[in-house]
XYZ file of C-alpha atoms in Angstrom:
558
model
C -101.699 91.204 14.222
C -99.379 89.802 16.895
C -98.205 86.208 17.119
C -99.468 85.799 20.657
C -102.948 87.036 19.661
C -103.247 84.428 16.924
C -101.880 81.742 19.257
C -104.423 82.579 21.893
C -107.192 82.215 19.291
C -105.984 78.893 18.036
C -104.487 76.777 20.774
C -107.392 76.649 23.280
C -109.744 75.538 20.500
C -107.261 73.008 19.240
C -106.759 71.645 22.724
C -110.436 70.834 23.213
C -111.280 69.725 19.699
C -111.765 65.982 19.207
C -111.215 63.924 16.136
C -114.438 62.299 14.954
C -113.611 61.398 11.371
C -112.627 57.960 10.093
C -108.860 57.785 9.512
C -106.968 54.945 7.835
C -104.531 53.055 10.047
C -100.891 52.302 9.166
C -99.439 48.887 9.805
C -98.119 49.994 13.222
C -101.705 51.021 14.149
C -100.832 54.697 14.328
C -103.220 57.021 12.507
C -102.039 57.870 9.051
C -101.039 61.530 8.813
C -103.841 63.367 7.071
C -102.992 66.023 4.523
C -103.159 69.733 5.242
C -105.388 71.650 2.811
C -104.825 75.062 1.356
C -107.344 76.548 -1.077
C -105.827 79.553 -2.803
C -108.412 81.677 -4.539
C -108.100 84.940 -6.406
C -110.856 87.264 -7.515
C -111.468 87.630 -11.293
C -108.273 85.838 -12.292
C -108.713 84.214 -15.696
C -106.881 81.487 -17.531
C -105.880 84.036 -20.228
C -103.463 85.495 -17.685
C -101.790 82.295 -16.476
C -98.827 81.063 -18.473
C -99.419 77.310 -17.864
C -102.711 77.804 -19.692
C -100.898 79.264 -22.676
C -101.216 82.969 -21.864
C -99.658 85.336 -24.382
C -99.868 88.164 -21.843
C -97.559 87.292 -18.928
C -95.503 84.673 -17.147
C -96.714 83.225 -13.824
C -93.893 80.893 -12.733
C -95.177 80.221 -9.214
C -98.714 79.408 -10.282
C -97.227 77.276 -13.042
C -95.287 75.427 -10.426
C -98.525 74.109 -8.891
C -99.621 72.785 -12.274
C -96.222 71.424 -13.241
C -95.842 69.619 -9.924
C -99.492 68.491 -9.884
C -102.495 68.520 -12.178
C -103.980 71.222 -14.383
C -107.705 71.042 -15.183
C -108.530 72.453 -18.569
C -112.344 72.303 -18.258
C -113.207 73.619 -14.818
C -116.356 75.762 -14.797
C -118.180 77.870 -12.209
C -121.880 77.435 -11.635
C -122.557 81.196 -11.280
C -119.894 83.619 -12.530
C -119.920 86.270 -9.838
C -117.974 86.616 -6.656
C -120.238 85.922 -3.665
C -122.355 83.173 -5.254
C -119.291 81.355 -6.512
C -117.750 81.442 -3.024
C -120.976 80.079 -1.525
C -120.974 77.211 -4.067
C -117.383 76.313 -3.121
C -118.121 76.407 0.613
C -121.260 74.245 0.394
C -120.609 72.052 -2.656
C -124.120 73.053 -3.755
C -125.617 75.182 -6.498
C -126.748 78.773 -5.802
C -130.474 78.030 -5.655
C -129.808 75.363 -3.023
C -127.338 77.249 -0.789
C -129.541 80.366 -1.075
C -126.907 82.866 -2.174
C -127.837 83.623 -5.772
C -126.499 87.203 -6.073
C -124.254 89.670 -4.300
C -127.163 91.575 -2.737
C -127.951 88.679 -0.468
C -126.490 87.421 2.843
C -124.939 83.987 3.079
C -126.651 81.788 5.661
C -123.654 80.696 7.704
C -125.700 78.285 9.778
C -125.849 75.761 6.903
C -123.295 72.968 6.510
C -120.010 73.813 4.809
C -116.847 71.848 4.222
C -114.776 73.887 6.695
C -117.309 73.028 9.432
C -117.091 69.371 8.511
C -113.264 69.443 8.451
C -113.257 71.226 11.807
C -115.520 68.533 13.291
C -113.133 65.841 12.013
C -110.148 67.340 13.837
C -108.801 69.970 11.440
C -107.763 73.439 12.510
C -109.436 75.790 10.082
C -108.711 79.364 8.967
C -110.244 81.878 6.595
C -107.857 84.684 5.564
C -108.506 87.368 2.941
C -111.567 88.208 0.821
C -114.752 86.646 2.175
C -117.420 88.795 0.449
C -120.502 86.938 1.741
C -122.101 89.682 3.860
C -122.020 87.566 7.016
C -119.324 86.491 9.498
C -117.460 83.221 8.729
C -118.465 80.112 10.652
C -116.568 76.842 11.017
C -113.124 78.501 11.451
C -110.809 78.462 14.434
C -109.360 81.730 13.137
C -110.493 84.190 10.531
C -109.331 87.557 9.302
C -111.379 88.862 6.412
C -111.416 92.050 4.297
C -114.330 94.352 4.805
C -116.565 94.068 1.725
C -114.501 94.119 -1.440
C -111.460 95.292 0.479
C -108.810 97.868 -0.403
C -105.491 97.424 -2.128
C -103.625 99.829 0.183
C -103.891 99.933 3.993
C -106.850 97.501 3.997
C -109.234 97.010 6.907
C -109.779 93.443 8.242
C -112.369 91.938 10.512
C -110.258 89.642 12.643
C -112.486 87.284 14.676
C -114.826 90.220 15.323
C -112.308 93.017 15.792
C -111.689 95.578 13.058
C -107.999 96.277 12.388
C -106.283 98.377 9.726
C -103.070 96.931 8.318
C -100.304 98.971 6.741
C -99.039 97.898 3.318
C -100.326 96.157 0.197
C -103.248 93.767 0.461
C -101.793 90.782 -1.361
C -98.665 90.855 0.794
C -100.658 91.299 4.008
C -102.980 88.396 3.299
C -99.923 86.179 2.733
C -98.293 87.406 5.944
C -101.421 86.427 7.838
C -101.548 83.026 6.127
C -97.915 82.268 6.999
C -98.448 83.454 10.594
C -101.439 81.171 10.999
C -99.441 78.153 9.725
C -96.507 78.998 12.011
C -98.715 79.351 15.137
C -100.981 76.389 14.594
C -101.198 73.320 16.841
C -98.672 71.189 14.993
C -100.189 67.933 16.258
C -103.222 68.458 14.031
C -103.773 68.958 10.297
C -104.928 72.329 9.121
C -107.240 73.587 6.394
C -106.845 77.203 5.273
C -108.817 79.315 2.805
C -106.252 81.762 1.503
C -108.349 84.196 -0.582
C -106.882 87.226 -2.407
C -108.663 90.408 -3.424
C -106.442 90.690 -6.520
C -106.890 91.102 -9.447
C -110.359 92.536 -8.829
C -111.335 95.905 -10.279
C -109.868 98.620 -9.999
C -106.539 96.801 -10.499
C -104.160 98.847 -8.306
C -100.662 97.323 -8.500
C -98.176 97.124 -5.663
C -95.657 99.910 -5.424
C -92.877 97.661 -6.707
C -94.897 96.884 -9.861
C -96.101 100.353 -10.813
C -95.241 101.016 -14.473
C -93.627 97.590 -14.908
C -95.435 96.946 -18.216
C -95.374 100.539 -19.554
C -93.016 99.639 -22.389
C -94.894 96.488 -23.399
C -97.621 96.306 -26.043
C -99.995 93.402 -25.427
C -101.623 91.402 -28.195
C -105.250 92.298 -28.767
C -107.946 89.601 -28.597
C -109.439 88.718 -31.960
C -112.887 89.844 -30.791
C -111.928 93.227 -29.301
C -114.193 94.939 -31.812
C -117.066 92.476 -31.719
C -120.293 94.090 -32.971
C -122.590 91.482 -31.251
C -124.625 91.054 -34.435
C -124.713 87.287 -34.300
C -126.241 86.978 -30.810
C -129.335 88.089 -28.958
C -129.872 91.319 -27.012
C -127.969 90.292 -23.899
C -124.565 90.788 -25.575
C -125.609 94.102 -27.091
C -127.301 95.541 -23.987
C -124.707 94.681 -21.354
C -122.693 97.513 -19.837
C -119.105 96.268 -19.662
C -117.568 97.554 -22.875
C -114.045 98.942 -22.666
C -115.128 101.529 -25.214
C -118.082 102.953 -23.310
C -118.239 101.676 -19.709
C -114.671 101.755 -18.408
C -114.255 104.806 -16.161
C -111.362 107.148 -16.818
C -110.605 107.713 -13.163
C -111.533 104.536 -11.264
C -110.467 102.058 -13.976
C -107.818 103.847 -16.044
C -106.270 105.956 -13.241
C -106.541 109.146 -15.276
C -106.736 111.504 -12.334
C -104.275 114.128 -11.256
C -102.916 114.365 -7.663
C -104.991 117.540 -7.247
C -108.166 115.771 -8.286
C -107.380 112.824 -6.041
C -106.652 114.989 -3.041
C -110.016 116.714 -3.497
C -108.516 120.203 -3.867
C -109.230 122.884 -6.488
C -107.186 125.794 -7.820
C -107.948 129.204 -6.329
C -109.714 130.494 -9.403
C -112.101 127.546 -9.574
C -112.825 127.596 -5.825
C -113.501 131.293 -5.972
C -116.262 130.665 -8.480
C -117.992 127.982 -6.400
C -119.759 128.063 -3.029
C -119.463 125.266 -0.525
C -122.532 123.428 -1.775
C -121.300 123.603 -5.374
C -117.937 122.211 -4.400
C -119.643 119.367 -2.561
C -121.779 118.610 -5.629
C -118.681 118.632 -7.783
C -117.051 116.173 -5.404
C -120.082 113.853 -5.629
C -120.591 114.150 -9.401
C -118.441 111.211 -10.395
C -118.804 108.027 -8.340
C -115.699 106.604 -9.947
C -113.629 109.619 -8.891
C -114.987 109.485 -5.365
C -114.182 105.786 -5.005
C -110.709 106.202 -6.527
C -110.053 109.206 -4.247
C -110.908 107.091 -1.211
C -108.617 104.296 -2.358
C -105.786 106.713 -3.218
C -105.998 108.497 0.132
C -105.250 105.216 1.938
C -101.726 105.504 0.694
C -98.969 107.086 2.673
C -97.424 110.337 1.365
C -94.437 108.335 0.171
C -96.648 105.841 -1.662
C -98.584 108.648 -3.271
C -95.374 110.171 -4.576
C -94.384 106.944 -6.275
C -97.905 106.441 -7.643
C -98.110 109.994 -9.052
C -94.799 109.601 -10.808
C -95.815 106.235 -12.309
C -99.166 107.476 -13.753
C -98.145 110.985 -14.844
C -97.107 109.868 -18.374
C -100.472 108.078 -18.868
C -102.444 111.108 -17.779
C -100.393 113.400 -20.050
C -100.810 111.062 -23.003
C -104.556 110.804 -22.551
C -105.011 114.590 -22.276
C -102.791 115.483 -25.266
C -103.451 112.810 -27.891
C -107.195 113.483 -28.308
C -107.866 109.845 -29.316
C -111.206 108.673 -30.669
C -112.895 105.542 -32.015
C -110.861 102.417 -32.318
C -107.638 104.237 -31.500
C -109.002 105.139 -28.065
C -110.319 101.601 -27.456
C -106.908 100.148 -28.311
C -105.228 102.665 -25.940
C -107.681 101.884 -23.126
C -107.112 98.128 -23.645
C -103.355 98.530 -23.170
C -103.782 100.538 -19.966
C -106.240 97.996 -18.706
C -103.818 95.121 -19.319
C -100.892 96.996 -17.775
C -102.796 97.426 -14.473
C -104.593 94.039 -14.411
C -101.448 92.085 -15.101
C -99.243 94.125 -12.799
C -101.758 93.490 -10.038
C -101.517 89.772 -10.812
C -97.746 89.757 -10.449
C -98.092 90.255 -6.712
C -100.384 87.217 -6.514
C -97.835 85.026 -8.304
C -95.009 86.310 -6.099
C -96.945 85.668 -2.875
C -98.068 82.200 -3.904
C -94.364 81.460 -4.427
C -93.596 82.878 -0.981
C -96.177 80.601 0.616
C -94.909 77.527 -1.236
C -91.353 78.316 -0.173
C -92.456 78.686 3.453
C -94.230 75.340 3.408
C -91.102 73.704 1.973
C -88.958 75.384 4.625
C -91.066 73.942 7.488
C -91.354 70.510 5.850
C -95.091 70.656 5.110
C -95.122 71.259 1.330
C -95.562 67.654 0.185
C -98.047 66.845 2.958
C -100.368 69.692 1.844
C -103.045 69.590 -0.799
C -102.570 72.908 -2.568
C -105.375 74.126 -4.828
C -105.285 77.232 -6.954
C -108.443 78.624 -8.484
C -110.453 81.852 -8.991
C -114.033 82.694 -8.148
C -114.606 82.859 -11.932
C -112.805 83.874 -15.073
C -112.813 87.347 -16.586
C -112.941 89.145 -19.911
C -109.623 90.641 -20.917
C -110.934 92.537 -23.927
C -112.654 89.557 -25.522
C -115.865 90.769 -27.190
C -114.692 94.243 -26.238
C -115.507 93.561 -22.579
C -114.154 93.657 -19.076
C -115.911 91.933 -16.095
C -117.637 88.517 -16.016
C -121.218 87.140 -15.378
C -121.871 85.607 -18.770
C -121.844 81.877 -19.508
C -119.360 82.639 -22.290
C -116.118 80.778 -22.022
C -113.730 83.522 -20.791
C -115.618 83.911 -17.509
C -117.516 80.631 -17.010
C -114.231 78.775 -17.234
C -111.921 79.146 -14.265
C -108.368 78.048 -13.542
C -107.861 74.953 -11.393
C -104.515 73.427 -10.497
C -103.895 70.960 -7.673
C -100.607 69.843 -6.200
C -100.319 66.846 -3.821
C -97.373 64.584 -4.763
C -98.528 61.733 -2.591
C -101.479 61.154 -4.844
C -101.054 63.214 -8.036
C -98.479 62.600 -10.723
C -96.560 65.727 -11.584
C -97.336 67.445 -14.872
C -100.634 65.764 -15.572
C -103.569 67.435 -17.338
C -107.268 66.591 -17.175
C -109.998 67.554 -19.644
C -112.770 66.268 -17.354
C -115.750 68.590 -17.009
C -115.547 69.719 -13.453
C -117.180 72.464 -11.407
C -116.396 74.616 -8.391
C -118.943 72.625 -6.366
C -116.558 69.642 -6.735
C -113.961 71.152 -4.380
C -115.906 70.560 -1.102
C -116.363 66.824 -1.606
C -112.768 66.476 -2.791
C -111.431 68.005 0.417
C -113.704 65.895 2.601
C -112.701 62.803 0.631
C -108.959 63.339 1.222
C -109.516 64.263 4.874
C -111.274 60.949 5.520
C -114.519 62.749 6.506
C -117.953 61.674 5.405
C -119.398 63.481 2.376
C -123.032 64.481 3.082
C -125.525 63.023 0.645
C -126.960 66.485 -0.199
C -123.673 67.815 -1.570
C -124.166 68.198 -5.328
C -120.506 68.200 -6.400
C -118.389 65.112 -7.015
C -114.984 64.310 -5.525
C -112.132 64.794 -7.986
C -110.075 62.096 -6.266
C -110.702 59.416 -8.959
C -109.363 61.828 -11.583
C -106.459 63.098 -9.481
C -105.208 59.618 -8.677
C -105.531 58.203 -12.188
C -103.376 60.690 -14.058
C -106.279 62.846 -15.183
C -108.283 60.088 -16.818
C -112.054 60.743 -16.791
C -114.068 57.945 -15.143
C -116.687 56.354 -17.431
C -119.558 57.466 -15.176
C -118.352 61.089 -14.911
C -120.723 63.956 -15.753
C -121.344 64.725 -19.448
C -121.992 68.407 -18.957
C -121.658 71.245 -16.497
C -124.650 73.371 -15.379
C -124.788 77.156 -15.039
C -127.284 79.698 -13.706
C -126.767 83.476 -13.394
C -129.355 85.573 -11.479
C -128.039 89.085 -10.757
C -130.144 91.317 -13.000
C -130.871 94.174 -13.103
C -127.539 95.066 -11.531
C -123.996 96.131 -12.295
C -123.171 95.670 -15.961
C -126.715 94.648 -16.771
C -126.118 91.049 -17.825
C -129.495 89.311 -18.297
C -130.407 86.236 -16.298
C -129.593 82.968 -17.995
C -128.924 79.295 -17.457
C -127.535 76.508 -19.585
C -125.145 73.613 -19.982
C -121.777 73.006 -21.591
C -120.567 69.622 -22.832
C -117.129 68.929 -24.262
C -118.229 70.261 -27.609
C -121.424 72.282 -27.349
C -122.943 75.052 -25.188
C -126.643 75.782 -24.838
C -127.836 79.014 -23.136
C -131.354 80.256 -22.334
C -131.756 83.959 -21.460
C -134.956 84.652 -19.510
C -136.748 87.087 -17.168
C -137.197 90.186 -19.430
C -136.069 88.076 -22.415
C -136.794 84.655 -23.891
C -134.250 83.408 -26.431
C -131.661 80.705 -26.872
C -128.069 80.431 -27.992
C -126.224 77.302 -29.109
C -122.496 77.161 -29.849
C -120.322 74.556 -31.478
C -117.197 75.092 -29.427
C -115.070 72.916 -31.744
C -115.826 75.078 -34.777
C -116.471 78.347 -32.969
C -114.309 78.711 -29.854
C -114.926 82.457 -29.718
C -118.712 81.947 -29.520
C -119.524 84.262 -32.375
C -121.895 82.056 -34.368
C -125.184 81.180 -32.648
C -126.477 78.067 -34.437
C -129.665 77.658 -32.436
C -132.530 76.951 -34.861
C -130.282 76.085 -37.791
C -131.410 72.874 -39.605
C -128.000 71.273 -39.566
C -127.948 71.464 -35.739
C -131.479 70.203 -35.160
C -130.340 66.860 -33.657
C -127.715 68.531 -31.516
C -130.244 71.040 -30.266
C -132.732 68.306 -29.327
C -130.018 66.301 -27.516
C -128.705 69.345 -25.673
C -132.224 70.426 -24.613
C -132.929 66.926 -23.316
C -129.631 66.887 -21.393
C -130.366 70.375 -19.986
C -133.683 69.153 -18.557
C -131.993 66.069 -17.079
C -129.391 68.246 -15.366
C -131.947 70.674 -14.016
C -133.713 67.691 -12.471
C -130.432 66.384 -11.059
C -129.568 69.744 -9.480
C -133.192 70.424 -8.414
C -133.434 73.550 -10.532
C -136.575 72.333 -12.226
C -138.359 75.693 -12.520
C -135.386 78.024 -13.043
C -137.270 81.037 -14.376
C -139.547 81.190 -11.319
C -136.888 81.359 -8.610
C -137.633 83.947 -5.953
C -134.828 86.282 -6.904
C -134.216 89.556 -5.081
C -133.800 92.541 -7.393
C -130.678 94.601 -7.146
C -131.133 97.495 -4.703
C -127.868 99.374 -5.316
C -124.987 100.191 -2.992
C -122.824 103.077 -2.082
C -120.633 102.727 -5.137
C -117.595 101.587 -3.232
C -117.796 97.961 -4.423
C -117.547 98.672 -8.148
C -118.293 95.003 -8.861
């Protein structure tokens, strides 16, 4: 991407755009300078891997900086813990059944109102850079450059305002380069709003060259529930397919594949025993290997050499130790953490690079900087990887906001907030009208009062997951979470309830639904659930017209 190309896309639009929003006036009658807005979002980044949330796994100094110089939210939850639907909720400020994007097999209706469109109408320059993952082209942006589908870690392809381009290098670095270039080439007379969305640390967790093997000598602490037997919950926990023990692929996930396997070649003796059709069938036998081979072959020869050297000890160890049972699970968990966390290092570095650039050009303190993820993720808790459940590790998502003009540094909020709250918050600070059909609430009263929760704030967050049958086979369910309790109803091919006392059972191991001592709590939670379903217009949740999963080519590996 060349500077003059980006400039040609931005400046003509900026020149003809008109400001229609209501802006406060300073005493000299000049319009008050409105804040820039940057929403930083990662894919599958969980609070367990962020040091300002108390992570025992790694340090994230640049992400911590946003929290330390702004506000950290300890109870932010997504309304649907899967990538595309979560992104649609953020864009629209509405729940999945309202915005129409309930699962990843669907296509986002870009004609509907979104907060970038409303900001653009009110005079903001808008940009979408990175992982879009909504199966339709972005609308409401002066400039956009999005990854194709899930995107690739090495030499990724981008759709740049309708033109497909392949960029050399590592995806997290490239997305940041594009973000910095957009900021540098913008019309500086107008505020900007940029969605800066990373692929990382999404499966299959391929670290940057500079981070390969960086955690090889570290042993990470195991979660207490790594060997959960699921005996205290209903069939959803037992029947899901996201166990490290049984569902993590040796090649795609654990990188246990030799250079010969990844190049698609065979030794002479093996090839001599196979005809062309048999070789082709062998190549197609393992979807994980095929996907990993495609990702690996995007690397340059020099990158492959560094990669091969970094993973050779792991491959040798796996092939020689002959591990079984819990020993093998523990070994897989360590490899998983080494790759996931190494991939996250590049995110932290690049967020720091963006913050430093904003400071250098004098825009840091005039920019609302938000860091979040499309949902949380299991890092071995309950023996799992992936997300989708209403359980805490993936329903809860990180949220930190820095804006020194309005937010006191180092503050923490325990208010129950949701990803649908971001849209009205941005509109509120931009001085734009918030449409009455937006279901989220502006966080401005919390941000500007040192994290204190207003008396009329919501008492619970609502959740609804639809994508079943599909990847990882997590059953459909909906429910609510208050400060202390969580109520979940699994439905569709099941009909059972779970209730957790989060104060006594933070790991969600003891389902107390139906127990006499929780009768009053159960009644109150059920009543509140019905009230929230009415509020969010999800009054017949088990009868939604949900499209069944129809499969894909395997490349997404959700």
